[in-house]
Amino acid sequence: MTKPPLTLYLAAPNGFCAGVDRAIKIVEMAIEKWGAPIYVRHEIVHNKFVVDALREKGAVFVEELDEAPTDRPVIFSAHGVAKAVPAEAERRNMVYVDATCPLVSKVHIEAERHHENGLQMIMIGHEGHPETIGTMGQLPDGEVLLVETPEDVAQLRPRDPARLAYITQTTLSVDDTAGIVAALKARFPAIVGPHKEDICYATTNRQEAVKAVAPKVQALLVIGAPNSSNSRRLVEVARAAGCDYAMLVQRATDIDWRALEGVGAVGLTAGASAPQVLVDEVIDAFRNRFDVALELVETAQENIEFKVPRVLRDAS
Ligand code: 2E4
Ligand code: SF4
């Protein structure tokens, strides 16, 4: 039986960013240095496949510090933690390694600097997301007000409208965030902010690549987990760019093949926490069903690498 032809446009960059790469390395190197089990507070990155692979090697995932014993090292996930978390680890005399992405830590430092200058902070982010909780938790309660939409800006009741700064989650939609920043600047002309926003290079690049692919395809798949903010944003970006059928899939078995019947061009990308094996798996699944022409749509090249913390570097 002949397979129907299909052009598969692979957005690039896709998949692992430097922060994810570093976080996974930290867990692996900690297991090498201290042996198993190594405790990890929260999924190291939001991907079941990554988490399961590390669990196989001896990592134990917990949601809160008090679920880990005090006599084993604990690692904080790439999303960052509130100040209270390392403080509690120290109080309990625990060995801990912080796998917070350096680009998230940069936002933490920014928040502290503004606070020292007497500014109240507005954080643009998603309520309940671990990065938002961690970043807001850098400052005392009430010092960071959260907004998720331009409408939220109208509801803000800051202490002093003339003494404000804003910070953002690193994985937001670049375009949606620009709208919220505009609303903030319109209501609080004196608000201080980062040069653009705190959205990281990897988030920006993956969204740009999706925008380049979306007009070429009738369907676009994003490999990523339902709790992965950056991956979910890629689905929204694809839809906003005119691709109505944009779906998040965790792996090949999630693909709704009936929805793709008769489609001649499909886009594919992967969130920053999705491993390459899953991209390969999805491409293979397409090859099993279609006569695939694979085309790379590359809008940027990345060569950023972050060092692991010294305590692990010295070990190797
Ligand atoms: C830390 C910061 O934040 P998100 O839900 O996108 O996290 P995920 O683990 O999916 O991606 C890696 C990551 C970690 C991104 N930004
Ligand atoms: Fe760091 Fe950006 Fe990757 Fe998040 S998506 S881990 S902020 S590089």
PDB file of C-alpha atoms in Angstrom, residues 91-312:
ATOM      1  CA  ARG A  91      17.547  24.769  59.368  1.00  0.00           C
ATOM      2  CA  ARG A  92      17.293  20.998  58.971  1.00  0.00           C
ATOM      3  CA  ASN A  93      21.032  20.741  58.195  1.00  0.00           C
ATOM      4  CA  MET A  94      20.386  19.213  54.789  1.00  0.00           C
ATOM      5  CA  VAL A  95      22.794  19.114  51.856  1.00  0.00           C
ATOM      6  CA  TYR A  96      21.047  20.772  48.918  1.00  0.00           C
ATOM      7  CA  VAL A  97      21.881  21.687  45.335  1.00  0.00           C
ATOM      8  CA  ASP A  98      19.906  24.379  43.569  1.00  0.00           C
ATOM      9  CA  ALA A  99      19.080  23.461  39.937  1.00  0.00           C
ATOM     10  CA  THR A 100      17.151  26.707  39.375  1.00  0.00           C
ATOM     11  CA  CYS A 101      17.868  27.904  35.837  1.00  0.00           C
ATOM     12  CA  PRO A 102      20.329  30.838  35.976  1.00  0.00           C
ATOM     13  CA  LEU A 103      17.827  32.847  33.906  1.00  0.00           C
ATOM     14  CA  VAL A 104      15.182  32.326  36.596  1.00  0.00           C
ATOM     15  CA  SER A 105      17.724  33.242  39.305  1.00  0.00           C
ATOM     16  CA  LYS A 106      18.404  36.426  37.356  1.00  0.00           C
ATOM     17  CA  VAL A 107      14.748  37.417  37.813  1.00  0.00           C
ATOM     18  CA  HIS A 108      14.989  36.601  41.539  1.00  0.00           C
ATOM     19  CA  ILE A 109      17.959  38.968  41.850  1.00  0.00           C
ATOM     20  CA  GLU A 110      16.135  41.651  39.865  1.00  0.00           C
ATOM     21  CA  ALA A 111      13.166  41.418  42.252  1.00  0.00           C
ATOM     22  CA  GLU A 112      15.430  41.797  45.256  1.00  0.00           C
ATOM     23  CA  ARG A 113      17.213  44.798  43.782  1.00  0.00           C
ATOM     24  CA  HIS A 114      13.910  46.589  43.117  1.00  0.00           C
ATOM     25  CA  HIS A 115      12.741  45.732  46.628  1.00  0.00           C
ATOM     26  CA  GLU A 116      15.909  47.225  48.119  1.00  0.00           C
ATOM     27  CA  ASN A 117      15.168  50.373  46.142  1.00  0.00           C
ATOM     28  CA  GLY A 118      11.774  50.537  47.829  1.00  0.00           C
ATOM     29  CA  LEU A 119       9.687  49.485  44.816  1.00  0.00           C
ATOM     30  CA  GLN A 120       6.690  47.185  45.028  1.00  0.00           C
ATOM     31  CA  MET A 121       6.709  44.485  42.361  1.00  0.00           C
ATOM     32  CA  ILE A 122       4.133  43.447  39.804  1.00  0.00           C
ATOM     33  CA  MET A 123       4.790  39.944  38.530  1.00  0.00           C
ATOM     34  CA  ILE A 124       3.382  38.887  35.164  1.00  0.00           C
ATOM     35  CA  GLY A 125       2.937  35.129  35.446  1.00  0.00           C
ATOM     36  CA  HIS A 126       0.590  32.203  35.930  1.00  0.00           C
ATOM     37  CA  GLU A 127      -0.900  31.690  39.362  1.00  0.00           C
ATOM     38  CA  GLY A 128       0.143  28.453  41.045  1.00  0.00           C
ATOM     39  CA  HIS A 129       3.018  27.723  38.646  1.00  0.00           C
ATOM     40  CA  PRO A 130       6.165  26.729  40.598  1.00  0.00           C
ATOM     41  CA  GLU A 131       8.262  29.445  38.935  1.00  0.00           C
ATOM     42  CA  THR A 132       5.708  32.099  39.931  1.00  0.00           C
ATOM     43  CA  ILE A 133       5.581  30.754  43.479  1.00  0.00           C
ATOM     44  CA  GLY A 134       9.394  30.708  43.640  1.00  0.00           C
ATOM     45  CA  THR A 135       9.867  34.191  42.233  1.00  0.00           C
ATOM     46  CA  MET A 136       7.123  35.752  44.368  1.00  0.00           C
ATOM     47  CA  GLY A 137       8.642  33.937  47.334  1.00  0.00           C
ATOM     48  CA  GLN A 138      11.875  35.918  47.005  1.00  0.00           C
ATOM     49  CA  LEU A 139      10.163  38.830  48.740  1.00  0.00           C
ATOM     50  CA  PRO A 140       7.941  39.159  51.799  1.00  0.00           C
ATOM     51  CA  ASP A 141       4.183  38.615  51.392  1.00  0.00           C
ATOM     52  CA  GLY A 142       2.412  41.537  49.736  1.00  0.00           C
ATOM     53  CA  GLU A 143       5.569  42.860  48.060  1.00  0.00           C
ATOM     54  CA  VAL A 144       4.742  41.093  44.780  1.00  0.00           C
ATOM     55  CA  LEU A 145       1.327  41.461  43.130  1.00  0.00           C
ATOM     56  CA  LEU A 146       0.442  38.956  40.395  1.00  0.00           C
ATOM     57  CA  VAL A 147      -1.211  39.763  37.064  1.00  0.00           C
ATOM     58  CA  GLU A 148      -2.106  37.225  34.382  1.00  0.00           C
ATOM     59  CA  THR A 149      -4.039  39.368  31.881  1.00  0.00           C
ATOM     60  CA  PRO A 150      -4.356  43.014  30.780  1.00  0.00           C
ATOM     61  CA  GLU A 151      -7.720  43.037  32.638  1.00  0.00           C
ATOM     62  CA  ASP A 152      -5.954  42.156  35.901  1.00  0.00           C
ATOM     63  CA  VAL A 153      -3.947  45.382  35.591  1.00  0.00           C
ATOM     64  CA  ALA A 154      -7.106  47.455  36.124  1.00  0.00           C
ATOM     65  CA  GLN A 155      -7.758  45.644  39.425  1.00  0.00           C
ATOM     66  CA  LEU A 156      -4.323  46.318  40.955  1.00  0.00           C
ATOM     67  CA  ARG A 157      -4.241  48.268  44.210  1.00  0.00           C
ATOM     68  CA  PRO A 158      -0.561  49.059  44.722  1.00  0.00           C
ATOM     69  CA  ARG A 159       0.788  50.792  47.809  1.00  0.00           C
ATOM     70  CA  ASP A 160       2.178  53.702  45.776  1.00  0.00           C
ATOM     71  CA  PRO A 161       1.464  53.817  42.004  1.00  0.00           C
ATOM     72  CA  ALA A 162       4.622  55.883  41.495  1.00  0.00           C
ATOM     73  CA  ARG A 163       6.949  53.280  43.109  1.00  0.00           C
ATOM     74  CA  LEU A 164       6.487  50.109  41.070  1.00  0.00           C
ATOM     75  CA  ALA A 165       8.557  47.669  39.043  1.00  0.00           C
ATOM     76  CA  TYR A 166       7.525  44.646  37.010  1.00  0.00           C
ATOM     77  CA  ILE A 167       9.080  41.236  36.488  1.00  0.00           C
ATOM     78  CA  THR A 168       7.851  38.256  34.456  1.00  0.00           C
ATOM     79  CA  GLN A 169       7.862  34.475  34.358  1.00  0.00           C
ATOM     80  CA  THR A 170      10.485  33.263  31.849  1.00  0.00           C
ATOM     81  CA  THR A 171       8.166  31.080  29.773  1.00  0.00           C
ATOM     82  CA  LEU A 172       5.314  33.431  28.833  1.00  0.00           C
ATOM     83  CA  SER A 173       3.985  34.234  25.383  1.00  0.00           C
ATOM     84  CA  VAL A 174       6.099  37.124  24.089  1.00  0.00           C
ATOM     85  CA  ASP A 175       3.119  38.732  22.345  1.00  0.00           C
ATOM     86  CA  ASP A 176       0.609  38.341  25.201  1.00  0.00           C
ATOM     87  CA  THR A 177       3.172  39.726  27.641  1.00  0.00           C
ATOM     88  CA  ALA A 178       3.742  42.798  25.466  1.00  0.00           C
ATOM     89  CA  GLY A 179       0.012  43.516  25.829  1.00  0.00           C
ATOM     90  CA  ILE A 180       0.171  43.251  29.627  1.00  0.00           C
ATOM     91  CA  VAL A 181       3.309  45.423  29.806  1.00  0.00           C
ATOM     92  CA  ALA A 182       1.531  48.041  27.673  1.00  0.00           C
ATOM     93  CA  ALA A 183      -1.430  47.996  30.078  1.00  0.00           C
ATOM     94  CA  LEU A 184       0.930  48.401  33.053  1.00  0.00           C
ATOM     95  CA  LYS A 185       2.754  51.320  31.435  1.00  0.00           C
ATOM     96  CA  ALA A 186      -0.531  52.978  30.513  1.00  0.00           C
ATOM     97  CA  ARG A 187      -1.835  52.804  34.067  1.00  0.00           C
ATOM     98  CA  PHE A 188       1.506  53.329  35.877  1.00  0.00           C
ATOM     99  CA  PRO A 189       3.718  55.505  33.647  1.00  0.00           C
ATOM    100  CA  ALA A 190       6.527  55.510  36.234  1.00  0.00           C
ATOM    101  CA  ILE A 191       6.774  51.695  36.412  1.00  0.00           C
ATOM    102  CA  VAL A 192      10.312  50.346  36.113  1.00  0.00           C
ATOM    103  CA  GLY A 193      10.983  47.183  34.128  1.00  0.00           C
ATOM    104  CA  PRO A 194      13.633  45.044  32.493  1.00  0.00           C
ATOM    105  CA  HIS A 195      14.936  46.108  29.080  1.00  0.00           C
ATOM    106  CA  LYS A 196      12.148  44.091  27.418  1.00  0.00           C
ATOM    107  CA  GLU A 197      10.718  41.421  29.730  1.00  0.00           C
ATOM    108  CA  ASP A 198      12.217  38.448  31.543  1.00  0.00           C
ATOM    109  CA  ILE A 199      11.126  35.904  28.960  1.00  0.00           C
ATOM    110  CA  CYS A 200      14.225  33.852  28.218  1.00  0.00           C
ATOM    111  CA  TYR A 201      16.050  33.308  24.933  1.00  0.00           C
ATOM    112  CA  ALA A 202      14.830  29.683  24.638  1.00  0.00           C
ATOM    113  CA  THR A 203      11.159  30.612  25.084  1.00  0.00           C
ATOM    114  CA  THR A 204      11.511  33.457  22.574  1.00  0.00           C
ATOM    115  CA  ASN A 205      13.336  31.337  19.983  1.00  0.00           C
ATOM    116  CA  ARG A 206      10.878  28.405  20.182  1.00  0.00           C
ATOM    117  CA  GLN A 207       7.929  30.779  19.735  1.00  0.00           C
ATOM    118  CA  GLU A 208       9.588  32.528  16.776  1.00  0.00           C
ATOM    119  CA  ALA A 209      10.203  29.178  15.055  1.00  0.00           C
ATOM    120  CA  VAL A 210       6.555  28.161  15.573  1.00  0.00           C
ATOM    121  CA  LYS A 211       5.440  31.448  14.027  1.00  0.00           C
ATOM    122  CA  ALA A 212       7.532  30.670  10.948  1.00  0.00           C
ATOM    123  CA  VAL A 213       6.057  27.156  10.634  1.00  0.00           C
ATOM    124  CA  ALA A 214       2.383  27.893  11.414  1.00  0.00           C
ATOM    125  CA  PRO A 215       1.464  29.564   8.083  1.00  0.00           C
ATOM    126  CA  LYS A 216       2.844  26.577   6.122  1.00  0.00           C
ATOM    127  CA  VAL A 217       0.805  23.833   7.817  1.00  0.00           C
ATOM    128  CA  GLN A 218      -2.729  22.603   8.459  1.00  0.00           C
ATOM    129  CA  ALA A 219      -1.804  21.100  11.800  1.00  0.00           C
ATOM    130  CA  LEU A 220       0.972  21.605  14.340  1.00  0.00           C
ATOM    131  CA  LEU A 221       2.009  19.324  17.172  1.00  0.00           C
ATOM    132  CA  VAL A 222       3.936  20.432  20.240  1.00  0.00           C
ATOM    133  CA  ILE A 223       5.664  17.693  22.193  1.00  0.00           C
ATOM    134  CA  GLY A 224       5.437  18.552  25.873  1.00  0.00           C
ATOM    135  CA  ALA A 225       3.687  17.918  29.160  1.00  0.00           C
ATOM    136  CA  PRO A 226       0.332  19.390  30.196  1.00  0.00           C
ATOM    137  CA  ASN A 227       2.019  21.131  33.163  1.00  0.00           C
ATOM    138  CA  SER A 228       4.800  22.626  31.018  1.00  0.00           C
ATOM    139  CA  SER A 229       4.155  26.345  30.696  1.00  0.00           C
ATOM    140  CA  ASN A 230       6.571  26.971  27.824  1.00  0.00           C
ATOM    141  CA  SER A 231       5.135  24.014  25.848  1.00  0.00           C
ATOM    142  CA  ARG A 232       1.549  25.173  26.312  1.00  0.00           C
ATOM    143  CA  ARG A 233       2.515  28.646  25.157  1.00  0.00           C
ATOM    144  CA  LEU A 234       3.814  27.115  21.898  1.00  0.00           C
ATOM    145  CA  VAL A 235       0.338  25.689  21.219  1.00  0.00           C
ATOM    146  CA  GLU A 236      -1.213  29.121  21.811  1.00  0.00           C
ATOM    147  CA  VAL A 237       1.385  30.825  19.606  1.00  0.00           C
ATOM    148  CA  ALA A 238       0.635  28.373  16.770  1.00  0.00           C
ATOM    149  CA  ARG A 239      -3.109  29.054  17.049  1.00  0.00           C
ATOM    150  CA  ALA A 240      -2.569  32.819  17.214  1.00  0.00           C
ATOM    151  CA  ALA A 241      -0.404  32.517  14.090  1.00  0.00           C
ATOM    152  CA  GLY A 242      -3.332  30.994  12.207  1.00  0.00           C
ATOM    153  CA  CYS A 243      -2.886  27.240  12.687  1.00  0.00           C
ATOM    154  CA  ASP A 244      -6.266  26.216  14.117  1.00  0.00           C
ATOM    155  CA  TYR A 245      -5.320  22.613  14.773  1.00  0.00           C
ATOM    156  CA  ALA A 246      -2.431  22.947  17.246  1.00  0.00           C
ATOM    157  CA  MET A 247      -2.152  20.225  19.869  1.00  0.00           C
ATOM    158  CA  LEU A 248       0.048  19.320  22.786  1.00  0.00           C
ATOM    159  CA  VAL A 249       1.149  15.674  22.730  1.00  0.00           C
ATOM    160  CA  GLN A 250       3.263  13.945  25.345  1.00  0.00           C
ATOM    161  CA  ARG A 251       4.470  11.327  22.863  1.00  0.00           C
ATOM    162  CA  ALA A 252       3.550   9.545  19.612  1.00  0.00           C
ATOM    163  CA  THR A 253       0.719   7.497  21.160  1.00  0.00           C
ATOM    164  CA  ASP A 254      -1.154  10.754  21.942  1.00  0.00           C
ATOM    165  CA  ILE A 255      -1.467  11.733  18.280  1.00  0.00           C
ATOM    166  CA  ASP A 256      -5.024  11.713  16.901  1.00  0.00           C
ATOM    167  CA  TRP A 257      -4.264  10.278  13.451  1.00  0.00           C
ATOM    168  CA  ARG A 258      -7.875  10.547  12.275  1.00  0.00           C
ATOM    169  CA  ALA A 259      -7.699  14.312  12.736  1.00  0.00           C
ATOM    170  CA  LEU A 260      -4.661  14.342  10.424  1.00  0.00           C
ATOM    171  CA  GLU A 261      -6.304  12.386   7.581  1.00  0.00           C
ATOM    172  CA  GLY A 262      -5.987  14.227   4.271  1.00  0.00           C
ATOM    173  CA  VAL A 263      -3.546  16.753   5.716  1.00  0.00           C
ATOM    174  CA  GLY A 264      -0.507  17.479   3.507  1.00  0.00           C
ATOM    175  CA  ALA A 265       1.664  19.624   5.770  1.00  0.00           C
ATOM    176  CA  VAL A 266       2.192  19.275   9.505  1.00  0.00           C
ATOM    177  CA  GLY A 267       4.386  21.321  11.840  1.00  0.00           C
ATOM    178  CA  LEU A 268       6.296  19.835  14.729  1.00  0.00           C
ATOM    179  CA  THR A 269       8.097  21.334  17.690  1.00  0.00           C
ATOM    180  CA  ALA A 270       8.983  20.382  21.257  1.00  0.00           C
ATOM    181  CA  GLY A 271       8.948  22.371  24.487  1.00  0.00           C
ATOM    182  CA  ALA A 272      12.142  23.156  26.397  1.00  0.00           C
ATOM    183  CA  SER A 273      11.618  20.169  28.712  1.00  0.00           C
ATOM    184  CA  ALA A 274      10.887  17.558  26.003  1.00  0.00           C
ATOM    185  CA  PRO A 275      13.745  15.153  25.200  1.00  0.00           C
ATOM    186  CA  GLN A 276      15.006  14.480  21.673  1.00  0.00           C
ATOM    187  CA  VAL A 277      13.987  10.779  21.872  1.00  0.00           C
ATOM    188  CA  LEU A 278      10.354  11.886  21.877  1.00  0.00           C
ATOM    189  CA  VAL A 279      10.882  14.083  18.816  1.00  0.00           C
ATOM    190  CA  ASP A 280      12.479  11.111  17.039  1.00  0.00           C
ATOM    191  CA  GLU A 281       9.621   8.864  18.160  1.00  0.00           C
ATOM    192  CA  VAL A 282       7.012  11.243  16.714  1.00  0.00           C
ATOM    193  CA  ILE A 283       8.897  11.616  13.408  1.00  0.00           C
ATOM    194  CA  ASP A 284       9.121   7.804  13.155  1.00  0.00           C
ATOM    195  CA  ALA A 285       5.386   7.503  13.837  1.00  0.00           C
ATOM    196  CA  PHE A 286       4.725   9.902  10.935  1.00  0.00           C
ATOM    197  CA  ARG A 287       7.071   7.908   8.698  1.00  0.00           C
ATOM    198  CA  ASN A 288       5.093   4.740   9.489  1.00  0.00           C
ATOM    199  CA  ARG A 289       1.915   6.325   8.158  1.00  0.00           C
ATOM    200  CA  PHE A 290       3.054   8.827   5.532  1.00  0.00           C
ATOM    201  CA  ASP A 291       5.669   9.254   2.852  1.00  0.00           C
ATOM    202  CA  VAL A 292       7.402  12.004   4.820  1.00  0.00           C
ATOM    203  CA  ALA A 293       9.473  14.877   3.456  1.00  0.00           C
ATOM    204  CA  LEU A 294      11.146  16.400   6.519  1.00  0.00           C
ATOM    205  CA  GLU A 295      11.946  20.099   6.330  1.00  0.00           C
ATOM    206  CA  LEU A 296      13.757  22.083   8.985  1.00  0.00           C
ATOM    207  CA  VAL A 297      12.516  25.622   9.596  1.00  0.00           C
ATOM    208  CA  GLU A 298      15.311  27.194  11.581  1.00  0.00           C
ATOM    209  CA  THR A 299      14.857  30.765  12.787  1.00  0.00           C
ATOM    210  CA  ALA A 300      17.776  30.901  15.262  1.00  0.00           C
ATOM    211  CA  GLN A 301      20.791  28.958  16.436  1.00  0.00           C
ATOM    212  CA  GLU A 302      21.565  28.404  20.086  1.00  0.00           C
ATOM    213  CA  ASN A 303      24.936  27.769  21.651  1.00  0.00           C
ATOM    214  CA  ILE A 304      24.302  28.675  25.275  1.00  0.00           C
ATOM    215  CA  GLU A 305      25.551  26.366  28.001  1.00  0.00           C
ATOM    216  CA  PHE A 306      25.327  26.797  31.772  1.00  0.00           C
ATOM    217  CA  LYS A 307      27.862  25.393  34.215  1.00  0.00           C
ATOM    218  CA  VAL A 308      26.683  23.081  36.978  1.00  0.00           C
ATOM    219  CA  PRO A 309      27.257  24.284  40.579  1.00  0.00           C
ATOM    220  CA  ARG A 310      30.821  24.065  41.854  1.00  0.00           C
ATOM    221  CA  VAL A 311      30.045  21.366  44.447  1.00  0.00           C
ATOM    222  CA  LEU A 312      29.361  18.966  41.538  1.00  0.00           C
TER     223      LEU A 312
END
